[in-house]
Coordinates of C-alpha atoms and ligand atoms in Angstrom, one line a residue:
X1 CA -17.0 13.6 -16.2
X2 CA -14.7 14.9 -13.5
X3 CA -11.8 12.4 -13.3
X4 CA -8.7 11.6 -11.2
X5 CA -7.0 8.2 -12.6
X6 CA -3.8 8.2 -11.0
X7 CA -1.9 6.5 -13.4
X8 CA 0.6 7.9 -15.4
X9 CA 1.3 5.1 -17.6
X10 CA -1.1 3.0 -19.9
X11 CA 1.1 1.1 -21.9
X12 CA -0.4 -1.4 -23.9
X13 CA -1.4 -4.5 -23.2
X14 CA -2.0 -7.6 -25.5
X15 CA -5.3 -9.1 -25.4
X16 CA -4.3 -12.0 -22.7
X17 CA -3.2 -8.7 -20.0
X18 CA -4.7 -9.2 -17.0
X19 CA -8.3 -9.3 -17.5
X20 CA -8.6 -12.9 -17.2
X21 CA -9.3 -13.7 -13.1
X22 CA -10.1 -11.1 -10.1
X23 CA -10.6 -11.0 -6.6
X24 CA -12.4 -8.0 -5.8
X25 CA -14.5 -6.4 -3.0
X26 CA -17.7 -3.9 -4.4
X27 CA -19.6 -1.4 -2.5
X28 CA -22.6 0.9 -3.4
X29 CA -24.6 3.5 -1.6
X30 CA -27.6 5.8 -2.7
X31 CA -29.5 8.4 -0.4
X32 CA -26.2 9.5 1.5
X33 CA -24.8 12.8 0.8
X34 CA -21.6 11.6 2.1
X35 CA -21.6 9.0 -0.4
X36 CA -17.9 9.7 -1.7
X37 CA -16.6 8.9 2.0
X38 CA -18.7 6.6 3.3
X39 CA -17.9 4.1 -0.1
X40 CA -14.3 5.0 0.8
X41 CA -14.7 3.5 4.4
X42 CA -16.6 1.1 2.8
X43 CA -13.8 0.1 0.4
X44 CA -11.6 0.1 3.6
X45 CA -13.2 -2.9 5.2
X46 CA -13.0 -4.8 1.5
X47 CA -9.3 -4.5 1.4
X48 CA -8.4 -7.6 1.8
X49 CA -10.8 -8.5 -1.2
X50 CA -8.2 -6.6 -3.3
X51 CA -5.2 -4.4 -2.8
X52 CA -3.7 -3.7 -5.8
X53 CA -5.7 -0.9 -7.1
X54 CA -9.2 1.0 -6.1
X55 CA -12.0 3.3 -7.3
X56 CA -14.8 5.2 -7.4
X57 CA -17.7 6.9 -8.7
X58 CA -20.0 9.3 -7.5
X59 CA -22.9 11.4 -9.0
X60 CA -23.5 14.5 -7.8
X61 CA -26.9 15.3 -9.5
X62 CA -25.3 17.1 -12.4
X63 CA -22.4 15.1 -13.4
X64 CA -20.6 11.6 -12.6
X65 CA -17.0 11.9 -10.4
X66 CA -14.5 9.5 -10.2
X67 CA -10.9 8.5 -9.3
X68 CA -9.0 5.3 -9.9
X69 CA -5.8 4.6 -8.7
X70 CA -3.2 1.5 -7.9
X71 CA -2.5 0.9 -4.8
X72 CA -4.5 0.3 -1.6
X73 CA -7.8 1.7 -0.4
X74 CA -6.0 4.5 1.9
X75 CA -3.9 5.6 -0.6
X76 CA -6.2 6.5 -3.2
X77 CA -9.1 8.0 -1.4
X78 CA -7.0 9.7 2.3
X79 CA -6.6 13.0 0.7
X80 CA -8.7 15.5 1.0
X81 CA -7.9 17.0 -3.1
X82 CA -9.4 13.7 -4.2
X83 CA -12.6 12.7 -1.9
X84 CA -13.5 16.5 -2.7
X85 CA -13.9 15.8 -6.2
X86 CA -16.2 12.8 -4.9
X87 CA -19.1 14.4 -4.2
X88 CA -22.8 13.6 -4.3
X89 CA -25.4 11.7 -2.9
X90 CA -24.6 8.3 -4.9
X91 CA -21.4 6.2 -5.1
X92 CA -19.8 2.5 -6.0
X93 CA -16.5 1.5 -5.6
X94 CA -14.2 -1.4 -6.0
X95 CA -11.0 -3.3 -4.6
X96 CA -9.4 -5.1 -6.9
X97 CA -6.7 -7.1 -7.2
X98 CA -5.5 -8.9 -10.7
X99 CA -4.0 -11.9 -10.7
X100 CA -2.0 -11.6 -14.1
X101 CA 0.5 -9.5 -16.0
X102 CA 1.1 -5.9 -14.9
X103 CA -2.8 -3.9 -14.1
X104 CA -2.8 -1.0 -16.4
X105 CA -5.3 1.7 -15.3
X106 CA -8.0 1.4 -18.0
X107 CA -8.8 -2.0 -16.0
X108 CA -9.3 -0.1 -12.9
X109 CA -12.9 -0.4 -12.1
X110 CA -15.2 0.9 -11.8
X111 CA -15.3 1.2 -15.6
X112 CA -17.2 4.0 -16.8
X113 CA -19.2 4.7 -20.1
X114 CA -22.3 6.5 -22.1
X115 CA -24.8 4.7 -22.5
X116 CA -28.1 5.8 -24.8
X117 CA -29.9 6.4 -21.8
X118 CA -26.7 8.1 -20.0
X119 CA -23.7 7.8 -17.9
X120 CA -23.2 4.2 -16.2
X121 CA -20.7 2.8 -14.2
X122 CA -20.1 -1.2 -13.5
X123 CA -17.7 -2.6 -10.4
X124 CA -17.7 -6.7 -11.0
X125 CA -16.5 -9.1 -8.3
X126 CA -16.1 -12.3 -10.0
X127 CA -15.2 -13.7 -13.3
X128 CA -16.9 -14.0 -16.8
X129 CA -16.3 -17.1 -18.4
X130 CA -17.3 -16.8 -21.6
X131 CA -15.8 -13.1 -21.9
X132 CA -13.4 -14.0 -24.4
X133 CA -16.1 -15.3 -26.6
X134 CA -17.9 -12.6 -26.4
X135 CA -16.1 -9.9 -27.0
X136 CA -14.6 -11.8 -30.1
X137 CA -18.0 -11.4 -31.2
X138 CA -19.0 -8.1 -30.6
X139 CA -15.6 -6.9 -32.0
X140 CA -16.3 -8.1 -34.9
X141 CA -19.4 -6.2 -35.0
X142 CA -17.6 -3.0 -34.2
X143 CA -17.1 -2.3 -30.7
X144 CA -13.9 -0.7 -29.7
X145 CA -12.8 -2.2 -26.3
X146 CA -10.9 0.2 -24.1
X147 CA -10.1 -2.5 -21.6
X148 CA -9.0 -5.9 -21.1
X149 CA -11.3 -6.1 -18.7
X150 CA -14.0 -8.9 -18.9
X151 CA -16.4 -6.9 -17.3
X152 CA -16.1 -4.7 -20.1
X153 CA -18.2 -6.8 -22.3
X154 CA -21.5 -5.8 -19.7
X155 CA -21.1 -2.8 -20.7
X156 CA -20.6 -3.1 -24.6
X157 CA -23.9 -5.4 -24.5
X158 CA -26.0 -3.2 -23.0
X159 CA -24.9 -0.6 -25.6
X160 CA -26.1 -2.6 -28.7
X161 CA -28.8 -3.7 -26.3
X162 CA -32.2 -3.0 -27.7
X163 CA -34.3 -2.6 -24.9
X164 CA -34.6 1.3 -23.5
X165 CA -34.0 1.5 -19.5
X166 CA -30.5 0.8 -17.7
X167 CA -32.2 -2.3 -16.1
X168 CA -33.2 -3.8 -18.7
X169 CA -30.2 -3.4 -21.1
X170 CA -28.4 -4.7 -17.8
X171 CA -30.9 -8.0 -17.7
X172 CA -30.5 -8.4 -21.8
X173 CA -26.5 -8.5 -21.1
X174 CA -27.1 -11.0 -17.7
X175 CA -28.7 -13.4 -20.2
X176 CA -25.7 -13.6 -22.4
X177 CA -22.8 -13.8 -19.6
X178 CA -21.9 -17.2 -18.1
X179 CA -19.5 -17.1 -15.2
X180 CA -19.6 -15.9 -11.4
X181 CA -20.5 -12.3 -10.7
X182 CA -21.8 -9.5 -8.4
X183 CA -22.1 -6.3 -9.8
X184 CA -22.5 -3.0 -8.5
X185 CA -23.7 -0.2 -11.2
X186 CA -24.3 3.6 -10.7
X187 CA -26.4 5.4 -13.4
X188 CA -28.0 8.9 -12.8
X189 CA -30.7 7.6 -10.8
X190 CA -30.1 4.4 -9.2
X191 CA -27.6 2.1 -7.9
X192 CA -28.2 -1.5 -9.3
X193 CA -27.2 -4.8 -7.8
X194 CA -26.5 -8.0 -9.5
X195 CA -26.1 -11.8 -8.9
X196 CA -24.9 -14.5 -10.9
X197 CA -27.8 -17.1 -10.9
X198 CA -25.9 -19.5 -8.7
X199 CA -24.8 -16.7 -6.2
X200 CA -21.2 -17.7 -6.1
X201 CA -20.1 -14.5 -5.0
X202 CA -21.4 -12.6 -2.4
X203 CA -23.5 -9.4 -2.4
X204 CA -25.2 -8.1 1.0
X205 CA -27.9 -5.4 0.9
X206 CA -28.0 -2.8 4.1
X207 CA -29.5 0.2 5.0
X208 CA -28.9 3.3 7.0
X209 CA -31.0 6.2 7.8
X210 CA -32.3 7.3 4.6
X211 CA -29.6 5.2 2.7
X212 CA -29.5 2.0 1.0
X213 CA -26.4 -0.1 0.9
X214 CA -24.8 -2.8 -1.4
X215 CA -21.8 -4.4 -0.9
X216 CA -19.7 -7.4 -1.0
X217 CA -19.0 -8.8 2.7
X218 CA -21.6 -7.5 5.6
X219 CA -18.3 -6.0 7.5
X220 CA -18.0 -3.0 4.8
X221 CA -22.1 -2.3 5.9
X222 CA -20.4 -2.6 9.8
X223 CA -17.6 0.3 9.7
X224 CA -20.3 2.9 8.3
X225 CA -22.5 1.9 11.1
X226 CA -25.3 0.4 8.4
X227 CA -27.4 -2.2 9.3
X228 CA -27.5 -5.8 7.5
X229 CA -31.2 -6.1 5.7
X230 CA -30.6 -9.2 3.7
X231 CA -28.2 -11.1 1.0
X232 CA -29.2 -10.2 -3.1
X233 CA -30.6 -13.7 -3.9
X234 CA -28.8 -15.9 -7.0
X235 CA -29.8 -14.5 -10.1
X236 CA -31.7 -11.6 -8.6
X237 CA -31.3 -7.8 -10.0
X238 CA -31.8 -5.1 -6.9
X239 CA -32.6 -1.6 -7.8
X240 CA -31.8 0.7 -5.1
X241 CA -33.7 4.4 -6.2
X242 CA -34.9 7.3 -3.8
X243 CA -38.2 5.6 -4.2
X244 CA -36.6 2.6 -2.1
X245 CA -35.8 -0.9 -3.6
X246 CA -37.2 -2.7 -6.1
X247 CA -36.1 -6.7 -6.5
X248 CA -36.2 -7.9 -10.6
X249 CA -35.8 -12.1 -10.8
X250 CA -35.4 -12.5 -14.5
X251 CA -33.7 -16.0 -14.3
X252 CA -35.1 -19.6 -13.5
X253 CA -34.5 -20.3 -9.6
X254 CA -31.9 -22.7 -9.3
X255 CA -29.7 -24.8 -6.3
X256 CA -27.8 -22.2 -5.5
X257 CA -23.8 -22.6 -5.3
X258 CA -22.0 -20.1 -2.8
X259 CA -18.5 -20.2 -2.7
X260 CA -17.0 -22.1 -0.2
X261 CA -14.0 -21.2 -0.2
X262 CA -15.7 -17.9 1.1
X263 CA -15.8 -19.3 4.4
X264 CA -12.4 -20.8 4.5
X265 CA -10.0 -18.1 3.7
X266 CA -11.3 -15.1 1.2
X267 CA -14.2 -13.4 3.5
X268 CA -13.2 -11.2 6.5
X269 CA -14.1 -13.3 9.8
X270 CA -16.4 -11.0 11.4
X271 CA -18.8 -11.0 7.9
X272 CA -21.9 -13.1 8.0
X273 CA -22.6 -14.7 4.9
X274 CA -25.3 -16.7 3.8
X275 CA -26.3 -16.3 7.9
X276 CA -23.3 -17.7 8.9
X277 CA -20.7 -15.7 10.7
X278 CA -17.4 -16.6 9.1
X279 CA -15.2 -16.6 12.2
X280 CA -17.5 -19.3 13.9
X281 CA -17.4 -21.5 10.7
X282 CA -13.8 -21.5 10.5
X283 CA -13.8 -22.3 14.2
X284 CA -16.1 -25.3 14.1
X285 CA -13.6 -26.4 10.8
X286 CA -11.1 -26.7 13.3
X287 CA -13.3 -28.7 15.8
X288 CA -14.3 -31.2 13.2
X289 CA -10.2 -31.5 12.0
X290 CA -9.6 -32.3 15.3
X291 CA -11.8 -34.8 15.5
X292 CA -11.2 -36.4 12.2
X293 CA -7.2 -36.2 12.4
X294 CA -6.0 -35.6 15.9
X295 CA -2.3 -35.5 16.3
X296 CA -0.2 -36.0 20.0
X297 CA 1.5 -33.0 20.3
X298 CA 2.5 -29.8 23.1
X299 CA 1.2 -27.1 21.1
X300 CA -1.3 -25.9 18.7
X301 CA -0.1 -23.6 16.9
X302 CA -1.9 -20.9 13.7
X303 CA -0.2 -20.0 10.7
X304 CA -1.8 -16.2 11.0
X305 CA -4.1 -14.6 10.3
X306 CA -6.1 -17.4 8.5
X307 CA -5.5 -20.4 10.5
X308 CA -6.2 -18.8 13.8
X309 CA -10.2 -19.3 14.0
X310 CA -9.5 -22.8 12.7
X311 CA -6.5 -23.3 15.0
X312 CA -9.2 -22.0 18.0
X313 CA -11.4 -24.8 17.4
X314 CA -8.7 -27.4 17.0
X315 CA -7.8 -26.6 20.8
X316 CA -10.9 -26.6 21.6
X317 CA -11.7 -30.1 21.1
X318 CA -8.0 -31.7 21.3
X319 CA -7.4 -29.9 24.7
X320 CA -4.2 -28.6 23.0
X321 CA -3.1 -25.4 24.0
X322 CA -3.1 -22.4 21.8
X323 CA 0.0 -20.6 21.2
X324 CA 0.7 -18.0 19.4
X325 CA 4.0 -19.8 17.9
X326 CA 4.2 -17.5 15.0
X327 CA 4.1 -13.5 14.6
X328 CA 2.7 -12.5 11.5
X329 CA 3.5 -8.2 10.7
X330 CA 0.5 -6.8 9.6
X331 CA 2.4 -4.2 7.6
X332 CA 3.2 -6.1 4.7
X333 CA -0.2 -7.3 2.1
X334 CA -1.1 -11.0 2.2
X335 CA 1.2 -13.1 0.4
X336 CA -1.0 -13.8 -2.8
X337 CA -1.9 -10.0 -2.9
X338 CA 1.1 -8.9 -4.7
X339 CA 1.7 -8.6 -8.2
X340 CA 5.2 -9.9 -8.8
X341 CA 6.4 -13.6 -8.4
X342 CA 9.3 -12.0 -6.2
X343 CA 7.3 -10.1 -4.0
X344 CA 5.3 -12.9 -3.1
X345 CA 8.2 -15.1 -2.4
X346 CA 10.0 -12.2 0.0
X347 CA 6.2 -11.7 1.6
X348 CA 6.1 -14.9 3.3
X349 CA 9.7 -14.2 4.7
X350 CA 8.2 -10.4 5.5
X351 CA 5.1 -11.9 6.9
X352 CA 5.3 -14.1 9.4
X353 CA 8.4 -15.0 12.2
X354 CA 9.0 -17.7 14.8
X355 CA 8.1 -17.1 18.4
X356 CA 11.2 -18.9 19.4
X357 CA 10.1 -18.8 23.3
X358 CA 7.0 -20.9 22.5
X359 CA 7.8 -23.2 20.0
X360 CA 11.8 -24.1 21.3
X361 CA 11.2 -28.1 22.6
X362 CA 7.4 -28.1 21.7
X363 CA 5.8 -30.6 19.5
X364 CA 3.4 -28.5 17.4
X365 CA 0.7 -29.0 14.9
X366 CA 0.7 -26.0 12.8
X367 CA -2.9 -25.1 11.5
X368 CA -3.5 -23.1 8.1
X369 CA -6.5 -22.4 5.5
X370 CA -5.3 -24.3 2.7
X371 CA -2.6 -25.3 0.6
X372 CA -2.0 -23.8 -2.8
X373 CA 1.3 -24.2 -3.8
X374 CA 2.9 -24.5 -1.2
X375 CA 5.5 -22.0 -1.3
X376 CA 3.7 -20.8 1.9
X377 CA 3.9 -24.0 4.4
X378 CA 7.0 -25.0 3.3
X379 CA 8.6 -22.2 4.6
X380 CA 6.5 -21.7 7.9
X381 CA 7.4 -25.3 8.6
X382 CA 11.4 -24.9 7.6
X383 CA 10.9 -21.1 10.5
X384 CA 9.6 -23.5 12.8
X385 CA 12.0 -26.3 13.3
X386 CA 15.1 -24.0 12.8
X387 CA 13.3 -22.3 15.9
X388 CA 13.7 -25.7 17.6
X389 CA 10.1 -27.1 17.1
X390 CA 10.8 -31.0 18.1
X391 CA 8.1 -32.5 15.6
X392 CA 5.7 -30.0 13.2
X393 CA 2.7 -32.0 11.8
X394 CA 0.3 -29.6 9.8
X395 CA -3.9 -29.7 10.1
X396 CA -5.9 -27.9 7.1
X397 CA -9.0 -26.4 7.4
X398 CA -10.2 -26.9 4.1
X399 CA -9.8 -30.2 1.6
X400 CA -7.1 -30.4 -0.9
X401 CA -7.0 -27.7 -3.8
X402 CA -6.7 -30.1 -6.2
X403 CA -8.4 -28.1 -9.2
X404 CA -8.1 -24.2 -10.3
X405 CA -11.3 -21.8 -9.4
X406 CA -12.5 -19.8 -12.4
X407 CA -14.9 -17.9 -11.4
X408 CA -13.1 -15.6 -9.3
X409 CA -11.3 -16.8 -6.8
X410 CA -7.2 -16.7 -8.1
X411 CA -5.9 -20.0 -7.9
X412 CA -3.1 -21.3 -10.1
X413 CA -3.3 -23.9 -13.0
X414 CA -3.1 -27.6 -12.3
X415 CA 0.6 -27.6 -12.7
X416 CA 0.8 -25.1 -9.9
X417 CA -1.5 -26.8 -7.5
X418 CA 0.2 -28.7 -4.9
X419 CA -2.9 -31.4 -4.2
X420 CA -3.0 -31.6 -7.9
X421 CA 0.4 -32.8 -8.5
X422 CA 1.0 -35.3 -5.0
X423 CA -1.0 -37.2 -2.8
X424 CA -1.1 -36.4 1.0
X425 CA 2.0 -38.2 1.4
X426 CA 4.3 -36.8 -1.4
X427 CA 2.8 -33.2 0.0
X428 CA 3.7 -34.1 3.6
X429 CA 7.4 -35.3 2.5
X430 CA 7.2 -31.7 0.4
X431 CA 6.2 -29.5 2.9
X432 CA 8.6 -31.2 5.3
X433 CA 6.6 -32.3 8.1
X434 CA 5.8 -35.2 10.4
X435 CA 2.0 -35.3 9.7
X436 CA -0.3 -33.6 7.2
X437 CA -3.8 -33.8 7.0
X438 CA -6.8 -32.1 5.8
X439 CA -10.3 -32.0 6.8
X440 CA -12.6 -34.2 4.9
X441 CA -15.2 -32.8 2.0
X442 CA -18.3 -33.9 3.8
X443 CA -16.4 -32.6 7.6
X444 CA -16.1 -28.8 5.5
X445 CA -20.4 -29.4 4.9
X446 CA -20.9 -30.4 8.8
X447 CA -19.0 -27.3 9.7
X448 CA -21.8 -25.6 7.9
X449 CA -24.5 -27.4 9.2
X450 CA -25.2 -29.7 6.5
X451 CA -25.4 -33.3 7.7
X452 CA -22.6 -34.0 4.4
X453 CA -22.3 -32.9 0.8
X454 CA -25.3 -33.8 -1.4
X455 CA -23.3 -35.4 -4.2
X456 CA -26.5 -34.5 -6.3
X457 CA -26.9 -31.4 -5.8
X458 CA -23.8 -30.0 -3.5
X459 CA -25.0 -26.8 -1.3
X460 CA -21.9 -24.9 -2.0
X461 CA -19.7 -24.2 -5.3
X462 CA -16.8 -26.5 -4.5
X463 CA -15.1 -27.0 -7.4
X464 CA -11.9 -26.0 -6.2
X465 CA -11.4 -29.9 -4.2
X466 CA -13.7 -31.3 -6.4
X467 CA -13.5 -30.2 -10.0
X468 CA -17.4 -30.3 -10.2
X469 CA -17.6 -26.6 -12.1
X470 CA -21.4 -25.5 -11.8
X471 CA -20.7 -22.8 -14.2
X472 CA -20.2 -23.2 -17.8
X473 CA -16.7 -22.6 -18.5
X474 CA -16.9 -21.4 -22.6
X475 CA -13.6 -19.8 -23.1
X476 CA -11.5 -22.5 -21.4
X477 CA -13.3 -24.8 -23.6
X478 CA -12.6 -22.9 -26.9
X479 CA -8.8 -23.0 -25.4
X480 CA -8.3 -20.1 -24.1
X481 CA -6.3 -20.4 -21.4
X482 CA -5.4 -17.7 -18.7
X483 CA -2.5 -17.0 -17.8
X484 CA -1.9 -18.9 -14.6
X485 CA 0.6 -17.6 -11.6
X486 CA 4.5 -18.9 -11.5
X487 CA 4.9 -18.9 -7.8
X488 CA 5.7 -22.2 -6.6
X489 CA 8.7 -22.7 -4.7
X490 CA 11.6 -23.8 -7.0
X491 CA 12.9 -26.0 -4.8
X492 CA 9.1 -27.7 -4.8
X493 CA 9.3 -28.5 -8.3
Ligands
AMP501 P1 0.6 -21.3 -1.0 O1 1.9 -20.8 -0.5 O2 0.4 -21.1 -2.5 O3 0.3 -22.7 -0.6 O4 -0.5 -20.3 -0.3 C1 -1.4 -20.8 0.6 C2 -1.7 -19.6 1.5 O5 -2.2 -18.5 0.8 C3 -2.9 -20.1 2.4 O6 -2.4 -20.4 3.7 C4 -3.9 -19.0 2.4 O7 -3.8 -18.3 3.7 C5 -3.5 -18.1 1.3 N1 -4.4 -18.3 0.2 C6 -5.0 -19.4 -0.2 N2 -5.8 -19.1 -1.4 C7 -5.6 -17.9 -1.7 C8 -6.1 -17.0 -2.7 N3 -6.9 -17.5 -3.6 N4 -5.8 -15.7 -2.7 C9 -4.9 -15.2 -1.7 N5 -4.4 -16.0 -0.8 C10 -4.7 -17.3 -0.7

């Protein structure tokens, strides 16, 4: 194979590294001979789905290329020494960002290995919970693990597997992973889809000229100029070939579970998912907040970039006026998307700063995704009163997050979670503000065009405000706990 990793160093790391949780964007294409740059543009629009490290690989006919590197999407694939090594007709890719410990560059995906019936390559958004468990067991029957990746286990399955094609050592592993996933795989001949049963995470299929397209959010098939064909069903298997696509449904159907929290904060605004452009969902999130908690006030005001959709719609109905009260620099990552608890303290100070000229006098009602921990309000609320804000109330888009996501979206444990620790009240005294509230569970479902949640069987994974986990969660269970992000403000504690 004709490699790049970018790393220089690959120091160990135990067992509980940073394999545990992952946000990441994936991207495949098959029948372009461009493939190398066009997954590279592709990858571009899934950066905010990841930033702390990318990759690639191609095949060229003759032999698989890749390169892997830390960092964002531009720095790994802008030169031209590296996207010449990326040649050939068929690529995937991935954006990933870990949410523990240091990333060490054997957990750089897409992970890469030889297989009995050749090379394959695996990019995962999502997160296997009952990884730990497995790959117990298949150590113990001999398999050397070169990651701490979970995804890694896929591949060491579908090496014992005893079936002979790529698909169907790829179904025979599907049947023994629990958890949230959308996989993109490349082997010498296709480029193979894959969704979790309960399509949690996303996966859109597209198609352009004589190319077929995979990929996490419909905005990475936008910048290449692709058009949208369809979303890869739960549980379904897509295999993208020069002979066209071919669809394999090797589980049960079942009420399927999207993310929510999709819609709310992680997917790109101008991505349809599910047939719902995410910009206008956010925006009718804000109508309905304003309806259900309106607040007298001069201004309405978005913490950017995420509350501004919502913060639209809250004007909208209140008659409010938008104001752009806070700058946010768009030079600095999002403040999650960094590895260290430092650097995401710093980012919020980096990120965002008052507009003294609009907010001086004003009563405002500040408007944002979510609370996590609240490092982030608290100090967007302390920027705007020292910029002479009279009164702040706060309006969230999205119900408390009172429980920890596990299958892929990072969130930190209960002791970390804000909504998990204090009621509205203790949050709002907290955070500092004159008001706080946050749209209701079944307001979230009308913003989606469901008359409410179906308590029996909910239209959306939402176990985030709920703690109603559709997935089994195995390791957790056996006690192994991830490592859970230290970032709360101190002075929250
Ligand atoms: P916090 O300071 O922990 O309360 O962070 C909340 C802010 O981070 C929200 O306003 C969101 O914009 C953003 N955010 C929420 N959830 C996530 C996530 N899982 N990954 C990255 N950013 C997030």
């Amino acid at each position: 194979m004709n490699s790049s990793d970018m790393l220089t160093t690959d120091p160990f790391e135990p067992e509980d590294g940073d394999h545990l949780k992952e946000e990441c964007g994936v991207f495949g294409i098959i029948g372009d001979p461009e493939a190398g740059p066009q997954t590279a543009l592709g990858l571009h629009a899934l950066q905010h789905r990841g930033q702390e490290a990318a990759g690639m690989v191609t095949f060229d006919g003759r032999q698989f290329n890749s390169h892997r590197g830390m960092g964002q999407v531009a720095e790994n694939f802008g030169s031209e020494s590296v996207m010449n090594l990326l040649k050939g007709h068929m690529a995937i890719g991935h954006t990933r960002y870990a949410t523990t410990g240091g990333t060490i560059l054997r957990n750089v995906q897409p992970l890469f290995a030889e297989l009995e019936p050749g090379g394959f390559a695996i990019a995962h958004n999502g997160n296997l919970t009952n990884a730990l468990t497995l790959r117990g067991e298949l150590k113990a029957r001999g398999c050397l693990f070169q990651s701490t990746s979970d995804t890694e286990v896929v591949i060491h399955l579908m090496a014992i597997s005893e079936e002979s094609t790529f698909e169907d050592r790829l179904v025979d592993a599907l049947r023994q992973i629990e958890g949230a996933y959308s996989f993109v795989c490349l082997t010498p001949s296709s480029v193979i889809g894959a969704r979790d049963p309960l399509g949690v995470r996303p996966l859109v299929l597209g198609r352009m000229d004589n190319a077929w397209i995979l990929c996490s959010e419909s905005c990475a098939l936008d910048i290449i100029g692709a058009e949208y064909v369809r979303d890869v069903e739960p549980g379904e298997v897509v295999i993208l070939s020069t002979e066209g696509v071919r669809s394999l449904k090797p589980f049960p159907k079942q009420h399927p579970r999207f993310c929510i929290f999709e819609y709310i904060y992680f997917a790109r605004p101008d991505t349809v998912s599910e047939g719902h452009n995410v910009y206008e969902v956010r925006k009718r999130i804000g109508e309905q907040l304003a309806k259900e908690s309106p607040v007298d006030c001069d201004i309405v005001v978005p913490v950017p970039d995420s509350g501004v959709a919502a913060a639209l719609g809250f004007s909208a109905v209140s008659g409010v006026p938008f104001e752009m009260g806070i700058i946010r620099s768009h030079y600095v990552g999002r403040t999650f998307i960094q590895p260290t608890d430092k650097s995401r303290h710093s980012g919020v100070r980096r990120k965002h700063n008052p507009n003294k000229a609009v907010l001086e006098g004003k009563r405002v009602v500040l408007v944002d995704d979510s609370i996590v921990r609240g490092t982030t309000s608290k100090k967007i609320v302390e920027m705007v009163r020292q910029a002479g804000a009279t009164e702040v109330h706060m309006r969230i888009s999205s119900p408390p997050t009172a429980h920890p996501c596990f299958y892929g979206i990072d969130t930190p444990d209960y002791d970390k979670l804000l909504a998990a620790q204090h009621d509205v009240a203790g949050m709002a005294k907290l955070l500092g503000v004159d008001s706080l509230a946050f749209i209701s569970l079944d307001g979230l479902y009308k913003a989606l065009g469901e008359a409410k949640r179906d308590a029996a069987h909910p239209q959306y994974c939402d176990a985030c405000f709920t703690g109603t986990y559709p997935l089994p969660l195995t390791d957790r269970l056996a006690g192994s706990k991830p490592k859970q992000l230290s970032l709360l403000n101190e002075e929250l504690v």
